[in-house]
Short mmCIF file of C-alpha atoms in Angstrom, two decimals:
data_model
loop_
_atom_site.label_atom_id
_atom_site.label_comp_id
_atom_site.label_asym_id
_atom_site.label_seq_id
_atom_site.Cartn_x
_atom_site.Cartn_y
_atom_site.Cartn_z
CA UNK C 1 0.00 0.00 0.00
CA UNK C 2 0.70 3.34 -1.11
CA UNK C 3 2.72 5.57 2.32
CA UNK C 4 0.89 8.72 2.47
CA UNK C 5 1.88 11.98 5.17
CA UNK C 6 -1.04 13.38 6.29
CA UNK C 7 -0.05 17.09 7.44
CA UNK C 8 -2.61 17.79 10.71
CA UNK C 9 -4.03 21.13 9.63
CA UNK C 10 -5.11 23.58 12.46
CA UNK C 11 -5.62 22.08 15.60
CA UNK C 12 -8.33 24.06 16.85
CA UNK C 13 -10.63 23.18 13.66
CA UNK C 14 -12.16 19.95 12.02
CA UNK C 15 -9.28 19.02 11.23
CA UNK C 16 -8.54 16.32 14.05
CA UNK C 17 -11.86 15.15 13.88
CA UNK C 18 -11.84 13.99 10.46
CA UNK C 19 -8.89 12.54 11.18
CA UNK C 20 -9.62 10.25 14.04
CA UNK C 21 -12.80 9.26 12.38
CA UNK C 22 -11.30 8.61 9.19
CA UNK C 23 -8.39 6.27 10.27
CA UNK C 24 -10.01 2.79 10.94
CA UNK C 25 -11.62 3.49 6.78
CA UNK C 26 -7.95 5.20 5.80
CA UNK C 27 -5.94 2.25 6.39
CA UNK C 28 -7.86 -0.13 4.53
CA UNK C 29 -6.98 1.55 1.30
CA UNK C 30 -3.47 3.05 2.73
CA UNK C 31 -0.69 3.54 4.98
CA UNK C 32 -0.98 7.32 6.64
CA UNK C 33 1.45 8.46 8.48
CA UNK C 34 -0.17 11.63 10.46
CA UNK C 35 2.13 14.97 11.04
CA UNK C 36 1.27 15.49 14.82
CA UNK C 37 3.07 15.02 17.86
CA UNK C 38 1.69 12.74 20.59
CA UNK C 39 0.85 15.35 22.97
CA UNK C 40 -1.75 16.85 20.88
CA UNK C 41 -3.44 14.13 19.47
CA UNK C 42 -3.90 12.54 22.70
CA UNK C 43 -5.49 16.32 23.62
CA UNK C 44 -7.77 15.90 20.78
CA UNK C 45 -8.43 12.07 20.77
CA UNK C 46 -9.99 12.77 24.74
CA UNK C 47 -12.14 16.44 23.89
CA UNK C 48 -13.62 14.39 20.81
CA UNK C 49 -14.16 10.77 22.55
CA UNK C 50 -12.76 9.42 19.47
CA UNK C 51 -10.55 6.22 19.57
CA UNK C 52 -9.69 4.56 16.35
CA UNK C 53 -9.31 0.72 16.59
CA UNK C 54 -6.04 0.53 14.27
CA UNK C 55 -2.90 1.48 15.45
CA UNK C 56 -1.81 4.88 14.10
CA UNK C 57 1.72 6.09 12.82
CA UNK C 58 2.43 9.68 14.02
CA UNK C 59 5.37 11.62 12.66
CA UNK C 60 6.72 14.03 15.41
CA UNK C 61 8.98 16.30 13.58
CA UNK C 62 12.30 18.18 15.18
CA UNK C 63 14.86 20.18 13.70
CA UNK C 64 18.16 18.81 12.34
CA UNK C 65 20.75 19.67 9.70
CA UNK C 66 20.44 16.45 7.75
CA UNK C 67 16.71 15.03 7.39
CA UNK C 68 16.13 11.60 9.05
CA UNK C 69 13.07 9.48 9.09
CA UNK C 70 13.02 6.97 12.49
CA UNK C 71 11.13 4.49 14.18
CA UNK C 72 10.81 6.21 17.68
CA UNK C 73 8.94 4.26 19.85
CA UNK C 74 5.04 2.49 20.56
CA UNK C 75 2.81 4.28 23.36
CA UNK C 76 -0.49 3.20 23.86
CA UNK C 77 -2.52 2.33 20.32
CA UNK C 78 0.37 4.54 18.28
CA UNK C 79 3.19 3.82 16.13
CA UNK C 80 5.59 6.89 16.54
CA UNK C 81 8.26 7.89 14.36
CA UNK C 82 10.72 11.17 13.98
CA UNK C 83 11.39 13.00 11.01
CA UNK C 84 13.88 15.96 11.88
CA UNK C 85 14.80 18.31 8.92
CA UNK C 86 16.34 22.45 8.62
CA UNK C 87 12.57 23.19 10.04
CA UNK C 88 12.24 27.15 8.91
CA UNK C 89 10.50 28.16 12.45
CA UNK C 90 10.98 27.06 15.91
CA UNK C 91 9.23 23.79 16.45
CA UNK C 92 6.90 24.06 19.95
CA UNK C 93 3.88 21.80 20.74
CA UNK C 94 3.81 22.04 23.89
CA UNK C 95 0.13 24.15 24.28
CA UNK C 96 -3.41 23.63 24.96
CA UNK C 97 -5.93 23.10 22.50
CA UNK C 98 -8.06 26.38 22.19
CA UNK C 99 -10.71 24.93 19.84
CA UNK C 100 -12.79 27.65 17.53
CA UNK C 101 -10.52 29.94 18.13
CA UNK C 102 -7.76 32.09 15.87
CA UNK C 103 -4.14 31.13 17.77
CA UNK C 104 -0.85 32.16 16.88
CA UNK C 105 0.46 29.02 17.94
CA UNK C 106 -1.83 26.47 16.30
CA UNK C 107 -1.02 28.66 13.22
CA UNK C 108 2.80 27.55 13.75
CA UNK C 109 2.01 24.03 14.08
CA UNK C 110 -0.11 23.64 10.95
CA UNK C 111 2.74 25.42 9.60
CA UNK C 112 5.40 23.27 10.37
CA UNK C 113 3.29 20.23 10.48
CA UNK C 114 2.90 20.79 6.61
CA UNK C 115 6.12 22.15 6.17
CA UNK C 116 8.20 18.20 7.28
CA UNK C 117 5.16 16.42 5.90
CA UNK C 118 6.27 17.97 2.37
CA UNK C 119 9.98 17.54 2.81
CA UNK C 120 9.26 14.05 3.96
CA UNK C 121 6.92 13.45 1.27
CA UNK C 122 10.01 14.32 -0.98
CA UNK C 123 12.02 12.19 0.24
CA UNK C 124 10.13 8.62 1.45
CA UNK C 125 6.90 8.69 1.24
CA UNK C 126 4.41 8.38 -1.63
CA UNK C 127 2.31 11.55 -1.45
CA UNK C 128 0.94 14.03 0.90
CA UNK C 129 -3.08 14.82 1.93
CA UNK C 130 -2.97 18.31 3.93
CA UNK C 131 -5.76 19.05 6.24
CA UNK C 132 -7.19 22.68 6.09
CA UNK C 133 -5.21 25.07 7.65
CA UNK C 134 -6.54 29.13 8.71
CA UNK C 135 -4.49 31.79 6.61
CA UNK C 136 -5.09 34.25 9.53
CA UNK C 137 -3.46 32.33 12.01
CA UNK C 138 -0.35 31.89 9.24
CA UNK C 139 -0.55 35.29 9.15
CA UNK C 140 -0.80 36.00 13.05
CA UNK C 141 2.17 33.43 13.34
CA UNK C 142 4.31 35.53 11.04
CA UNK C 143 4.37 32.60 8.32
CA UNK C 144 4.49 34.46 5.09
CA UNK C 145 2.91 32.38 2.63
CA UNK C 146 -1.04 32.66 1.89
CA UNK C 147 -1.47 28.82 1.56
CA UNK C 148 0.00 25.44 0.62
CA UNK C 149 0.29 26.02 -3.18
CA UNK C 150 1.99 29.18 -2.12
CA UNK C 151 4.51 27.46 -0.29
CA UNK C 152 4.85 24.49 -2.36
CA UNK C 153 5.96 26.75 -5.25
CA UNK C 154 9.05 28.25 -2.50
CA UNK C 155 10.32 24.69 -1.20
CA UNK C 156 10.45 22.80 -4.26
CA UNK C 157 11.18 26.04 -6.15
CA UNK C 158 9.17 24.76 -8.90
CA UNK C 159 5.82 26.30 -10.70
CA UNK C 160 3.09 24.52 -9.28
CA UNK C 161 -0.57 24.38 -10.66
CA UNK C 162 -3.45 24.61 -8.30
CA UNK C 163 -6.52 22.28 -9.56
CA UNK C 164 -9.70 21.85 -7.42
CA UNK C 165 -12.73 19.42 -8.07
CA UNK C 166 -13.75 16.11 -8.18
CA UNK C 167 -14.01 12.90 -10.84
CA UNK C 168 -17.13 14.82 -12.48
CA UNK C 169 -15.44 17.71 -12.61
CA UNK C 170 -11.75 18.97 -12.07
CA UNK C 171 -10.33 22.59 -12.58
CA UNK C 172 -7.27 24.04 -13.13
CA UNK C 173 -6.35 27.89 -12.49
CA UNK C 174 -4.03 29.97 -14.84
CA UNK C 175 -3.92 32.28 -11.90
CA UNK C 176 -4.96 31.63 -8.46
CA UNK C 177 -4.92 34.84 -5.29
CA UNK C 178 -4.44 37.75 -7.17
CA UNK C 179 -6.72 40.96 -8.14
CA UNK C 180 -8.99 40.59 -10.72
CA UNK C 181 -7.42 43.92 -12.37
CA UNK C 182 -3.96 42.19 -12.42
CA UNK C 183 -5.54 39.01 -14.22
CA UNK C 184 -5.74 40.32 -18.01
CA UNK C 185 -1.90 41.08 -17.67
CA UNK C 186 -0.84 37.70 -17.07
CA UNK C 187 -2.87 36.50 -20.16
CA UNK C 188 -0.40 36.13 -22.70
CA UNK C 189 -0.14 32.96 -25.19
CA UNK C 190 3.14 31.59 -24.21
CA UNK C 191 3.02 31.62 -21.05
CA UNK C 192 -0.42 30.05 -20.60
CA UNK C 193 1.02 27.78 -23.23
CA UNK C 194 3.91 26.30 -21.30
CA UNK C 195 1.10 26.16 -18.23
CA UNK C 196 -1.33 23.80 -20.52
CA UNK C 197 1.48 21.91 -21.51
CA UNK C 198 2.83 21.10 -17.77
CA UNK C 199 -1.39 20.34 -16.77
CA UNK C 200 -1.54 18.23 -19.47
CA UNK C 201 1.96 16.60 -18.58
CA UNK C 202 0.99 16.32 -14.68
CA UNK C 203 -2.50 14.78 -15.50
CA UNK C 204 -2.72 13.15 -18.53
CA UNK C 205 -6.73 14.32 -18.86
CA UNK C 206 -7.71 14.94 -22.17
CA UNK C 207 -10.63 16.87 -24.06
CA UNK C 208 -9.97 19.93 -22.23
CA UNK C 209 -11.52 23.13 -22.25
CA UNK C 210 -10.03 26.45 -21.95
CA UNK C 211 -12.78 29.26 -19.96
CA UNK C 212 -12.86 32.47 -22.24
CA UNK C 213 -11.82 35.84 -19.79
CA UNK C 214 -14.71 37.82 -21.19
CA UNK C 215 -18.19 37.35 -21.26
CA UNK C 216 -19.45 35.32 -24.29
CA UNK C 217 -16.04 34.85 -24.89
CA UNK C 218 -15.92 38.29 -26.15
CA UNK C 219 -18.64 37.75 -29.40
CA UNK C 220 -16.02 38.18 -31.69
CA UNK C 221 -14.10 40.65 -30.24
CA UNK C 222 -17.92 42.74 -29.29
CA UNK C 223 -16.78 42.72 -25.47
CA UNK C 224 -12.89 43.29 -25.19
CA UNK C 225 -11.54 40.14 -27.29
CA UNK C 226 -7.45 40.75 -26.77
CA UNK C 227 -7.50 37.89 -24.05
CA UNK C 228 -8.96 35.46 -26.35
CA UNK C 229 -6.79 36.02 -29.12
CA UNK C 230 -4.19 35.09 -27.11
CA UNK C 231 -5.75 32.12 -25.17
CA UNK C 232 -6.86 30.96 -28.65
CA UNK C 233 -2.92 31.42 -29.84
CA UNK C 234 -1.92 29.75 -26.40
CA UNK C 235 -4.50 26.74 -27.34
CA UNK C 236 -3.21 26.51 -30.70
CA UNK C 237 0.57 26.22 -29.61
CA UNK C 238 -0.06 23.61 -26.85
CA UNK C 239 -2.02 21.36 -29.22
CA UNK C 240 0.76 21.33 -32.16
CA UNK C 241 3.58 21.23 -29.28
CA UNK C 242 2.30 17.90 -27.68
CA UNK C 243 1.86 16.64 -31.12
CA UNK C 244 5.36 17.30 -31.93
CA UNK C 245 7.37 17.81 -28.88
CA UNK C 246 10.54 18.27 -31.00
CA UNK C 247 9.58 21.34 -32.10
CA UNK C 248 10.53 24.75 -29.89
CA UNK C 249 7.41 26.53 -28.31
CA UNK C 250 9.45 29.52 -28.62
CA UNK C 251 9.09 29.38 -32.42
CA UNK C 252 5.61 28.33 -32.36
CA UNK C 253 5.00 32.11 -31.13
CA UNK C 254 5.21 32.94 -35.31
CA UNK C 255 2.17 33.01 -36.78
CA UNK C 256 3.29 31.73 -39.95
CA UNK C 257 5.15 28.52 -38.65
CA UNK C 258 2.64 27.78 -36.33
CA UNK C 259 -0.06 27.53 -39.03
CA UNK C 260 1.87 25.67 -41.07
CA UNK C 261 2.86 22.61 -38.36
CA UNK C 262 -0.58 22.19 -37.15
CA UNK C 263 -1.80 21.67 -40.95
CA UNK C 264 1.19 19.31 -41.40
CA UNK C 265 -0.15 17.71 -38.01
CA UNK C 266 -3.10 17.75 -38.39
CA UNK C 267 -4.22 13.57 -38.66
CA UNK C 268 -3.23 13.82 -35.13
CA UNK C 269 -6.31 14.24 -32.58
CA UNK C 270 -5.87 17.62 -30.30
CA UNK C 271 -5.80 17.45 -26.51
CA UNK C 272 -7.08 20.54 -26.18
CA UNK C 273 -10.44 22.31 -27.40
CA UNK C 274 -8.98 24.76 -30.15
CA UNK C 275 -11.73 27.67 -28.96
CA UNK C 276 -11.72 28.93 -25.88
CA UNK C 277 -15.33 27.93 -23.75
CA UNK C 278 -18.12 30.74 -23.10
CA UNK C 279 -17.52 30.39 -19.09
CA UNK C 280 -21.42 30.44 -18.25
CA UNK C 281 -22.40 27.46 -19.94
CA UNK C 282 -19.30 25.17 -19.48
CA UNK C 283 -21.09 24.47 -16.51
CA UNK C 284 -24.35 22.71 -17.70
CA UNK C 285 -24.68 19.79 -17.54
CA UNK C 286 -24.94 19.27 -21.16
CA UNK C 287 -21.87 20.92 -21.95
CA UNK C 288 -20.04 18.72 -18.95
CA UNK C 289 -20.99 15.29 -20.52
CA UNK C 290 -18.70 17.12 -22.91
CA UNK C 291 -16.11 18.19 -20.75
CA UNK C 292 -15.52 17.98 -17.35
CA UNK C 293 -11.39 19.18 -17.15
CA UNK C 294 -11.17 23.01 -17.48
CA UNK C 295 -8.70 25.85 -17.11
CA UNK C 296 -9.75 28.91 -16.04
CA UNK C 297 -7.94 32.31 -16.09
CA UNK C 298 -9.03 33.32 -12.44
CA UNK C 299 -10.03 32.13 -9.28
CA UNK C 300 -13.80 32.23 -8.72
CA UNK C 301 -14.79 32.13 -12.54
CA UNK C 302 -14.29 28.50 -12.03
CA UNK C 303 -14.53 27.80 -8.59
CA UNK C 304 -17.92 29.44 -7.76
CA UNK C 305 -19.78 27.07 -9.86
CA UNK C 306 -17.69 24.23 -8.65
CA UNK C 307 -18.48 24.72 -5.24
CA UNK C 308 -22.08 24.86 -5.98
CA UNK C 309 -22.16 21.49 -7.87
CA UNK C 310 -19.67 19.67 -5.75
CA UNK C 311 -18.83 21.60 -2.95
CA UNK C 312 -18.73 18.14 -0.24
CA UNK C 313 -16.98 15.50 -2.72
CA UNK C 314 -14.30 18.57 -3.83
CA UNK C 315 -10.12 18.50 -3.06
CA UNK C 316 -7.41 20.42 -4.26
CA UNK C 317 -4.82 19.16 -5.87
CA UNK C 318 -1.03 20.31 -6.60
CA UNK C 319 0.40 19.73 -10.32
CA UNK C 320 3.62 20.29 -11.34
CA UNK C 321 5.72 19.45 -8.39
CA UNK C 322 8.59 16.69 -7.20
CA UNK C 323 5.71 15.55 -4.78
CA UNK C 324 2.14 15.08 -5.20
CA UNK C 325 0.15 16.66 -2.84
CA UNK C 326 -4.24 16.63 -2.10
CA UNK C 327 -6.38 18.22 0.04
CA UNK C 328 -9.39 18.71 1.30
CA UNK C 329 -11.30 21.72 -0.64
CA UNK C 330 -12.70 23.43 2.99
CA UNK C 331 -11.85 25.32 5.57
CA UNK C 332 -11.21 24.61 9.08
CA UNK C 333 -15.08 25.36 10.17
CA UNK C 334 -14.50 26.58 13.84
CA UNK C 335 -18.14 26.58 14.18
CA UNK C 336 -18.34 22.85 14.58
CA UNK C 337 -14.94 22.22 15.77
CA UNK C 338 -15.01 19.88 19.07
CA UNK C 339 -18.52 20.04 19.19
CA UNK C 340 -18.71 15.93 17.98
CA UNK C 341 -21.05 17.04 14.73
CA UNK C 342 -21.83 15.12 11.87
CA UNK C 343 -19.08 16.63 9.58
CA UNK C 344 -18.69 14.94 6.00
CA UNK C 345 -15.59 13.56 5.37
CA UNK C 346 -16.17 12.78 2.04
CA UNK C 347 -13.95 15.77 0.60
CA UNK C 348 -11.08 13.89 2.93
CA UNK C 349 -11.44 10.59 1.74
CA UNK C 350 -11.86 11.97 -2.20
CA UNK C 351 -8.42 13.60 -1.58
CA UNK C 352 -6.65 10.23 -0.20
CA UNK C 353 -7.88 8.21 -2.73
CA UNK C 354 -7.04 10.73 -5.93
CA UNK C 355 -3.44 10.97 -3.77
CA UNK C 356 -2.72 7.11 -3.93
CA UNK C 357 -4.37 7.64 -7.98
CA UNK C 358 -1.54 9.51 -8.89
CA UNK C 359 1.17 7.89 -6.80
CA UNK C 360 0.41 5.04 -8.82
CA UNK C 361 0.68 6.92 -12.23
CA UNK C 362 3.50 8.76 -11.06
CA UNK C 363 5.31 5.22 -10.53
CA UNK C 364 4.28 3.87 -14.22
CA UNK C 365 6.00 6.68 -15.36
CA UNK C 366 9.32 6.72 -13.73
#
């Protein structure tokens, strides 16, 4: 079975919940290893009255120069190990749960839990399932980033694509937390090129659609139309490109030779849509039995609609990185943390079992 880190989240939210309740159905399709020192999960195992029956592996990280990944020791129904790494921060868990409530130091923690999950991820475990974390507590901690993608892109030093959704559904986004203003500028064809060449590389989907940027996807150039001349452009590229990958994308920018290679490749079926998708009826259902993998230029052109179709069976997923890394697509709800609701953990489960997925296409390939 595929080894999977399961970074803990904030420890004040859902996050503990879903995993204690999750573990007994987890390790029948897995082996997690869970981010969180003994201390606290004991803290929130007794507040919750939740008891898995299988035994669990916890990873208690510390700080070292050279990473090292050891059995500790066995206490009560856990398995716990020690992964020490150059942790960025100070590494303290020694404080009380304050459930439902913002805390500096629970920011930390989710911090660094994520933080060795993703290094240890890198180097001995399969993939990585992150639990949500609260930005404001990042923030309040003085953790710079403004989420995982964020900080995926900074330790691996590598672009990495943020897709969200589920098997009837998955998008990917061009751009991700930016202003709207500064999304037209980022539009150009090849750069969104080289990004629909590295989704298509990380995923191997095909039949995808690209959302237009303006409405009706501009009606012929009616309502603005420069973005979609160059999406259309970027399409265009990507298509003859992963046809041919011999050929240079940088010379696919001329008009004239790009014409002529996709009529000289043109027996060969496209991976891409070649017109860019009016964005408010990709959504249909009719236009989904279609489609259902889509880029999107901006945030919540694509991710409104997904979150009203799918919103509970949703994860995020990270593309285009040495590790592959899922999560679930909510928050840390603080209004039912520790209160032993009924919270779905189907988003949780979705996001383990699309992580061992691509751990398994990720070894084909190698």
């Amino acid at each position: 079975m595929k080894k999977i880190a399961i970074s803990i989240g904030d420890v004040n939210g859902i996050g503990m919940q879903i995993l204690l309740a999750c573990h007994d159905e987890l390790v029948k399709i897995c082996k997690p290893y869970y981010f969180v020192h003994y201390d606290l999960i004991k803290k929130a195992s007794k507040l919750l009255n939740l008891k898995p029956k299988a035994k669990m592996n916890l990873v208690e990280i510390s700080y070292a120069n050279e990473p090292k990944f050891i059995f500790k020791e066995e206490k009560d129904n856990f398995l716990i190990y020690n992964f020490s790494y150059q942790a960025s921060k100070a590494i303290d868990f020694d404080f009380e749960l304050n459930p439902a409530n913002l805390d500096a130091k629970s920011g930390m923690y989710s911090f660094l839990s994520f933080q060795g999950a993703s290094y240890c991820t890198h180097l001995f475990l399969d993939a990585l399932v992150t639990l949500p974390i609260n930005k404001k507590t990042w923030q309040m901690a003085g953790i710079e980033y403004k989420g995982h993608t964020e900080a995926l892109r900074d330790f691996f030093k590598q672009d990495a694509i943020m897709m969200l959704g589920c098997e009837k559904l998955f998008v990917a986004l061009y751009t991700e937390h930016i202003a709207l203003r500064e999304v037209y500028k980022r539009i150009k064809a090849l750069k969104l090129a080289q990004f629909l060449i590295n989704f298509y590389k990380c995923t191997l989907f095909e039949n995808i659609g690209v959302l237009s940027f303006n409405p009706h996807a501009s009606d012929d150039g009616v309502i603005g139309g420069e973005e979609e001349i160059e999406i259309k452009k970027a399409i265009k590229m990507t298509n003859v490109f992963l046809k041919d990958e011999n050929l240079s994308l940088l010379n696919l920018e001329n008009e004239d030779f790009l014409n002529q290679k996709e009529k000289e490749l043109s027996y060969k079926e496209n991976i891409f849509l070649s017109d860019p998708l009016v964005a408010d009826s990709a959504f249909t259902p009719f236009s989904l039995s279609k489609c259902r993998y889509l880029v999107s230029m901006y945030h919540d052109l694509a991710l409104a609609p997904l979150k009203a179709l799918y919103f509970d069976e949703s994860i995020n997923v990270s593309l285009n990185l040495p590790i592959i890394r899922t999560s679930v697509d909510h928050g840390t709800a603080y209004d039912k943390a520790y209160k032993n609701e009924n919270i779905n953990l189907q988003s949780y489960m979705q996001a383990a079992n699309v992580a061992i997925n691509f751990a398994k296409i990720k070894e084909k390939n190698k």
